[in-house]
């Protein structure tokens, strides 16, 4: 049993042989105690004085022979265990190599069947799974490194033919290298797909924002009075700021497109999409400028109408006063009226400035082709006409006062 050359042909068989060898070693250990006891009992016969049933030398020789055989048996058992353990190490190494190859084949099949996703969500899911596989790859790499190290140790002992071991290590190393290359290529494709779908998603978001903004800036609501127009203008200015902020994102589309993989950036659809975004942004920016001008014009019109109304209220009041006023004949009363006209002159100077501002605004609106030019011009003409009427009445009343004063002064001199 101990000189057998059967060291097993696979790991399970070696483990079975080691188990049997352990039983044999236990049996040898038990027989060792028995042999020691028998040898001790036999040596007593060699020490007898007087009658000796056997030659003491024969007894000693026999005891030495049995002890030597037992020691040789122990040496054979130790050598057999060493050989079995070395064999177990060898077959454990081959099993680890087979497990590594099986794991590599499994991952190769997974990578061969994997797609890069059809949208951003699926790409992100696949990317997370790939990250998990990279973690497995790192753990497996450490295990494979330990297995290769054990293979080198087996070769260093030179107990087995190195051909099979070296060939297996070479095969596994090549397959592992190929797996890492395929994994790297798949990771690169996933990253390229992720960049493309992120670019597409950002482009879609930008298009949606531009479409919503276009509906806002193309509104025909310009307010119905000074307050509402001013509120709309404030909101529109905020929108214009947002449009300007998005200019950089639109301009960056070309650079982002250039960074995509050739298969993605050379697609006709994606290039058309970028052109559409640029054109849409240009339309939004152009319409935003027009709407801001229209809102400013509407605000100017409403403010002009408000100013005209205020001026006409003053004109109505003064016109009624002038028409009802009778020039007094008494000197004291004439002087009172004259003082009133002096105050009126100051008011008229102030109102004249406001009317001139109204005329200037009207001229700007008309020159700018405002759609309400006729209405604005009509309002201007009406105000100017009313103003001229007041000026005529003032001049008329002043002339009358002047005549009365001359008469009164003449009478006083007389």
PDB file of C-alpha atoms in Angstrom, residues 164-310:
ATOM      1  CA  UNK A 164       0.880  20.246 -18.839  1.00  0.00           C
ATOM      2  CA  UNK A 165       1.119  22.820 -16.067  1.00  0.00           C
ATOM      3  CA  UNK A 166       2.821  25.448 -18.212  1.00  0.00           C
ATOM      4  CA  UNK A 167       0.428  24.851 -21.109  1.00  0.00           C
ATOM      5  CA  UNK A 168      -2.614  25.232 -18.858  1.00  0.00           C
ATOM      6  CA  UNK A 169      -1.254  28.422 -17.304  1.00  0.00           C
ATOM      7  CA  UNK A 170      -0.511  29.840 -20.755  1.00  0.00           C
ATOM      8  CA  UNK A 171      -4.029  29.022 -22.031  1.00  0.00           C
ATOM      9  CA  UNK A 172      -5.734  30.585 -19.020  1.00  0.00           C
ATOM     10  CA  UNK A 173      -3.551  33.701 -19.212  1.00  0.00           C
ATOM     11  CA  UNK A 174      -4.410  34.170 -22.891  1.00  0.00           C
ATOM     12  CA  UNK A 175      -8.133  33.699 -22.306  1.00  0.00           C
ATOM     13  CA  UNK A 176      -8.024  36.057 -19.348  1.00  0.00           C
ATOM     14  CA  UNK A 177      -6.225  38.691 -21.394  1.00  0.00           C
ATOM     15  CA  UNK A 178      -8.808  38.337 -24.159  1.00  0.00           C
ATOM     16  CA  UNK A 179     -11.632  38.633 -21.603  1.00  0.00           C
ATOM     17  CA  UNK A 180     -10.173  41.865 -20.215  1.00  0.00           C
ATOM     18  CA  UNK A 181      -9.846  43.231 -23.751  1.00  0.00           C
ATOM     19  CA  UNK A 182     -13.465  42.356 -24.563  1.00  0.00           C
ATOM     20  CA  UNK A 183     -14.586  43.828 -21.248  1.00  0.00           C
ATOM     21  CA  UNK A 184     -12.714  47.051 -21.961  1.00  0.00           C
ATOM     22  CA  UNK A 185     -14.217  47.286 -25.463  1.00  0.00           C
ATOM     23  CA  UNK A 186     -17.711  46.694 -24.095  1.00  0.00           C
ATOM     24  CA  UNK A 187     -17.183  49.323 -21.420  1.00  0.00           C
ATOM     25  CA  UNK A 188     -16.045  51.742 -24.121  1.00  0.00           C
ATOM     26  CA  UNK A 189     -19.157  50.983 -26.208  1.00  0.00           C
ATOM     27  CA  UNK A 190     -21.370  51.471 -23.176  1.00  0.00           C
ATOM     28  CA  UNK A 191     -19.712  54.821 -22.457  1.00  0.00           C
ATOM     29  CA  UNK A 192     -20.141  55.882 -26.080  1.00  0.00           C
ATOM     30  CA  UNK A 193     -23.813  54.870 -25.990  1.00  0.00           C
ATOM     31  CA  UNK A 194     -24.248  56.665 -22.660  1.00  0.00           C
ATOM     32  CA  UNK A 195     -22.704  59.839 -24.090  1.00  0.00           C
ATOM     33  CA  UNK A 196     -24.966  59.626 -27.147  1.00  0.00           C
ATOM     34  CA  UNK A 197     -28.199  59.075 -25.233  1.00  0.00           C
ATOM     35  CA  UNK A 198     -27.289  61.770 -22.705  1.00  0.00           C
ATOM     36  CA  UNK A 199     -26.648  64.104 -25.627  1.00  0.00           C
ATOM     37  CA  UNK A 200     -29.994  63.110 -27.154  1.00  0.00           C
ATOM     38  CA  UNK A 201     -31.824  63.570 -23.847  1.00  0.00           C
ATOM     39  CA  UNK A 202     -30.254  66.986 -23.264  1.00  0.00           C
ATOM     40  CA  UNK A 203     -31.117  67.956 -26.844  1.00  0.00           C
ATOM     41  CA  UNK A 204     -34.724  66.821 -26.366  1.00  0.00           C
ATOM     42  CA  UNK A 205     -34.963  68.805 -23.124  1.00  0.00           C
ATOM     43  CA  UNK A 206     -33.546  71.847 -24.884  1.00  0.00           C
ATOM     44  CA  UNK A 207     -36.034  71.480 -27.758  1.00  0.00           C
ATOM     45  CA  UNK A 208     -38.947  71.137 -25.314  1.00  0.00           C
ATOM     46  CA  UNK A 209     -37.819  74.263 -23.446  1.00  0.00           C
ATOM     47  CA  UNK A 210     -37.411  76.209 -26.688  1.00  0.00           C
ATOM     48  CA  UNK A 211     -40.871  75.159 -27.886  1.00  0.00           C
ATOM     49  CA  UNK A 212     -42.460  76.248 -24.603  1.00  0.00           C
ATOM     50  CA  UNK A 213     -40.504  79.498 -24.692  1.00  0.00           C
ATOM     51  CA  UNK A 214     -41.543  80.120 -28.305  1.00  0.00           C
ATOM     52  CA  UNK A 215     -45.204  79.860 -27.276  1.00  0.00           C
ATOM     53  CA  UNK A 216     -44.551  82.397 -24.530  1.00  0.00           C
ATOM     54  CA  UNK A 217     -42.604  84.921 -26.604  1.00  0.00           C
ATOM     55  CA  UNK A 218     -45.063  84.678 -29.523  1.00  0.00           C
ATOM     56  CA  UNK A 219     -48.049  85.598 -27.347  1.00  0.00           C
ATOM     57  CA  UNK A 220     -50.238  88.424 -28.637  1.00  0.00           C
ATOM     58  CA  UNK A 221     -51.116  89.592 -25.124  1.00  0.00           C
ATOM     59  CA  UNK A 222     -49.539  93.021 -24.654  1.00  0.00           C
ATOM     60  CA  UNK A 223     -51.674  94.117 -21.720  1.00  0.00           C
ATOM     61  CA  UNK A 224     -54.695  96.360 -21.530  1.00  0.00           C
ATOM     62  CA  UNK A 225     -53.254  99.245 -19.527  1.00  0.00           C
ATOM     63  CA  UNK A 226     -50.047 100.719 -18.174  1.00  0.00           C
ATOM     64  CA  UNK A 227     -49.869  98.374 -15.148  1.00  0.00           C
ATOM     65  CA  UNK A 228     -50.545  95.096 -17.027  1.00  0.00           C
ATOM     66  CA  UNK A 229     -48.138  96.008 -19.870  1.00  0.00           C
ATOM     67  CA  UNK A 230     -45.426  96.848 -17.371  1.00  0.00           C
ATOM     68  CA  UNK A 231     -45.950  93.503 -15.571  1.00  0.00           C
ATOM     69  CA  UNK A 232     -45.772  91.610 -18.886  1.00  0.00           C
ATOM     70  CA  UNK A 233     -42.614  93.471 -19.833  1.00  0.00           C
ATOM     71  CA  UNK A 234     -40.932  92.500 -16.553  1.00  0.00           C
ATOM     72  CA  UNK A 235     -41.831  88.835 -17.092  1.00  0.00           C
ATOM     73  CA  UNK A 236     -40.655  88.993 -20.682  1.00  0.00           C
ATOM     74  CA  UNK A 237     -37.300  90.442 -19.664  1.00  0.00           C
ATOM     75  CA  UNK A 238     -36.823  87.477 -17.332  1.00  0.00           C
ATOM     76  CA  UNK A 239     -37.629  85.147 -20.255  1.00  0.00           C
ATOM     77  CA  UNK A 240     -35.124  87.002 -22.449  1.00  0.00           C
ATOM     78  CA  UNK A 241     -32.457  86.459 -19.777  1.00  0.00           C
ATOM     79  CA  UNK A 242     -33.225  82.727 -19.770  1.00  0.00           C
ATOM     80  CA  UNK A 243     -33.017  82.661 -23.569  1.00  0.00           C
ATOM     81  CA  UNK A 244     -29.619  84.313 -23.402  1.00  0.00           C
ATOM     82  CA  UNK A 245     -28.450  81.834 -20.760  1.00  0.00           C
ATOM     83  CA  UNK A 246     -29.395  78.950 -23.067  1.00  0.00           C
ATOM     84  CA  UNK A 247     -27.334  80.403 -25.894  1.00  0.00           C
ATOM     85  CA  UNK A 248     -24.182  78.705 -24.540  1.00  0.00           C
ATOM     86  CA  UNK A 249     -25.963  75.334 -24.406  1.00  0.00           C
ATOM     87  CA  UNK A 250     -27.061  75.683 -28.037  1.00  0.00           C
ATOM     88  CA  UNK A 251     -23.598  76.748 -29.174  1.00  0.00           C
ATOM     89  CA  UNK A 252     -22.059  73.806 -27.268  1.00  0.00           C
ATOM     90  CA  UNK A 253     -24.117  71.247 -29.219  1.00  0.00           C
ATOM     91  CA  UNK A 254     -21.605  71.193 -32.061  1.00  0.00           C
ATOM     92  CA  UNK A 255     -18.701  70.560 -29.681  1.00  0.00           C
ATOM     93  CA  UNK A 256     -20.634  67.829 -27.877  1.00  0.00           C
ATOM     94  CA  UNK A 257     -21.532  66.240 -31.202  1.00  0.00           C
ATOM     95  CA  UNK A 258     -17.854  66.202 -32.229  1.00  0.00           C
ATOM     96  CA  UNK A 259     -16.977  64.294 -29.035  1.00  0.00           C
ATOM     97  CA  UNK A 260     -19.405  61.458 -29.792  1.00  0.00           C
ATOM     98  CA  UNK A 261     -18.265  58.190 -31.336  1.00  0.00           C
ATOM     99  CA  UNK A 262     -18.125  58.216 -35.175  1.00  0.00           C
ATOM    100  CA  UNK A 263     -21.070  55.818 -35.449  1.00  0.00           C
ATOM    101  CA  UNK A 264     -23.209  58.215 -33.428  1.00  0.00           C
ATOM    102  CA  UNK A 265     -22.059  61.650 -34.609  1.00  0.00           C
ATOM    103  CA  UNK A 266     -22.153  60.726 -38.307  1.00  0.00           C
ATOM    104  CA  UNK A 267     -25.832  59.807 -38.196  1.00  0.00           C
ATOM    105  CA  UNK A 268     -28.039  61.963 -40.396  1.00  0.00           C
ATOM    106  CA  UNK A 269     -30.801  62.192 -37.782  1.00  0.00           C
ATOM    107  CA  UNK A 270     -28.570  63.571 -35.043  1.00  0.00           C
ATOM    108  CA  UNK A 271     -27.017  66.152 -37.373  1.00  0.00           C
ATOM    109  CA  UNK A 272     -30.465  67.276 -38.551  1.00  0.00           C
ATOM    110  CA  UNK A 273     -31.543  67.468 -34.901  1.00  0.00           C
ATOM    111  CA  UNK A 274     -28.696  69.847 -34.064  1.00  0.00           C
ATOM    112  CA  UNK A 275     -29.556  72.084 -37.036  1.00  0.00           C
ATOM    113  CA  UNK A 276     -33.211  72.132 -35.963  1.00  0.00           C
ATOM    114  CA  UNK A 277     -32.258  73.185 -32.442  1.00  0.00           C
ATOM    115  CA  UNK A 278     -30.056  75.990 -33.741  1.00  0.00           C
ATOM    116  CA  UNK A 279     -32.790  77.231 -36.073  1.00  0.00           C
ATOM    117  CA  UNK A 280     -35.428  77.022 -33.357  1.00  0.00           C
ATOM    118  CA  UNK A 281     -33.224  78.969 -30.963  1.00  0.00           C
ATOM    119  CA  UNK A 282     -32.690  81.645 -33.615  1.00  0.00           C
ATOM    120  CA  UNK A 283     -36.440  81.943 -34.082  1.00  0.00           C
ATOM    121  CA  UNK A 284     -37.059  82.155 -30.336  1.00  0.00           C
ATOM    122  CA  UNK A 285     -34.383  84.838 -29.895  1.00  0.00           C
ATOM    123  CA  UNK A 286     -35.748  86.842 -32.849  1.00  0.00           C
ATOM    124  CA  UNK A 287     -39.369  86.653 -31.717  1.00  0.00           C
ATOM    125  CA  UNK A 288     -38.295  87.515 -28.161  1.00  0.00           C
ATOM    126  CA  UNK A 289     -36.670  90.725 -29.410  1.00  0.00           C
ATOM    127  CA  UNK A 290     -39.798  91.614 -31.391  1.00  0.00           C
ATOM    128  CA  UNK A 291     -42.106  90.925 -28.460  1.00  0.00           C
ATOM    129  CA  UNK A 292     -39.975  93.059 -26.175  1.00  0.00           C
ATOM    130  CA  UNK A 293     -40.229  95.923 -28.670  1.00  0.00           C
ATOM    131  CA  UNK A 294     -43.976  95.414 -29.000  1.00  0.00           C
ATOM    132  CA  UNK A 295     -44.408  95.410 -25.234  1.00  0.00           C
ATOM    133  CA  UNK A 296     -42.327  98.572 -24.932  1.00  0.00           C
ATOM    134  CA  UNK A 297     -44.435 100.190 -27.668  1.00  0.00           C
ATOM    135  CA  UNK A 298     -47.652  99.074 -25.942  1.00  0.00           C
ATOM    136  CA  UNK A 299     -46.375 100.452 -22.662  1.00  0.00           C
ATOM    137  CA  UNK A 300     -45.449 103.698 -24.384  1.00  0.00           C
ATOM    138  CA  UNK A 301     -48.930 103.929 -25.920  1.00  0.00           C
ATOM    139  CA  UNK A 302     -50.679 103.292 -22.621  1.00  0.00           C
ATOM    140  CA  UNK A 303     -48.453 105.810 -20.852  1.00  0.00           C
ATOM    141  CA  UNK A 304     -49.093 108.277 -23.671  1.00  0.00           C
ATOM    142  CA  UNK A 305     -52.852 107.769 -23.334  1.00  0.00           C
ATOM    143  CA  UNK A 306     -52.549 108.245 -19.587  1.00  0.00           C
ATOM    144  CA  UNK A 307     -50.550 111.441 -20.071  1.00  0.00           C
ATOM    145  CA  UNK A 308     -53.012 112.666 -22.704  1.00  0.00           C
ATOM    146  CA  UNK A 309     -55.901 111.992 -20.355  1.00  0.00           C
ATOM    147  CA  UNK A 310     -54.217 113.959 -17.569  1.00  0.00           C
TER     148      UNK A 310
END
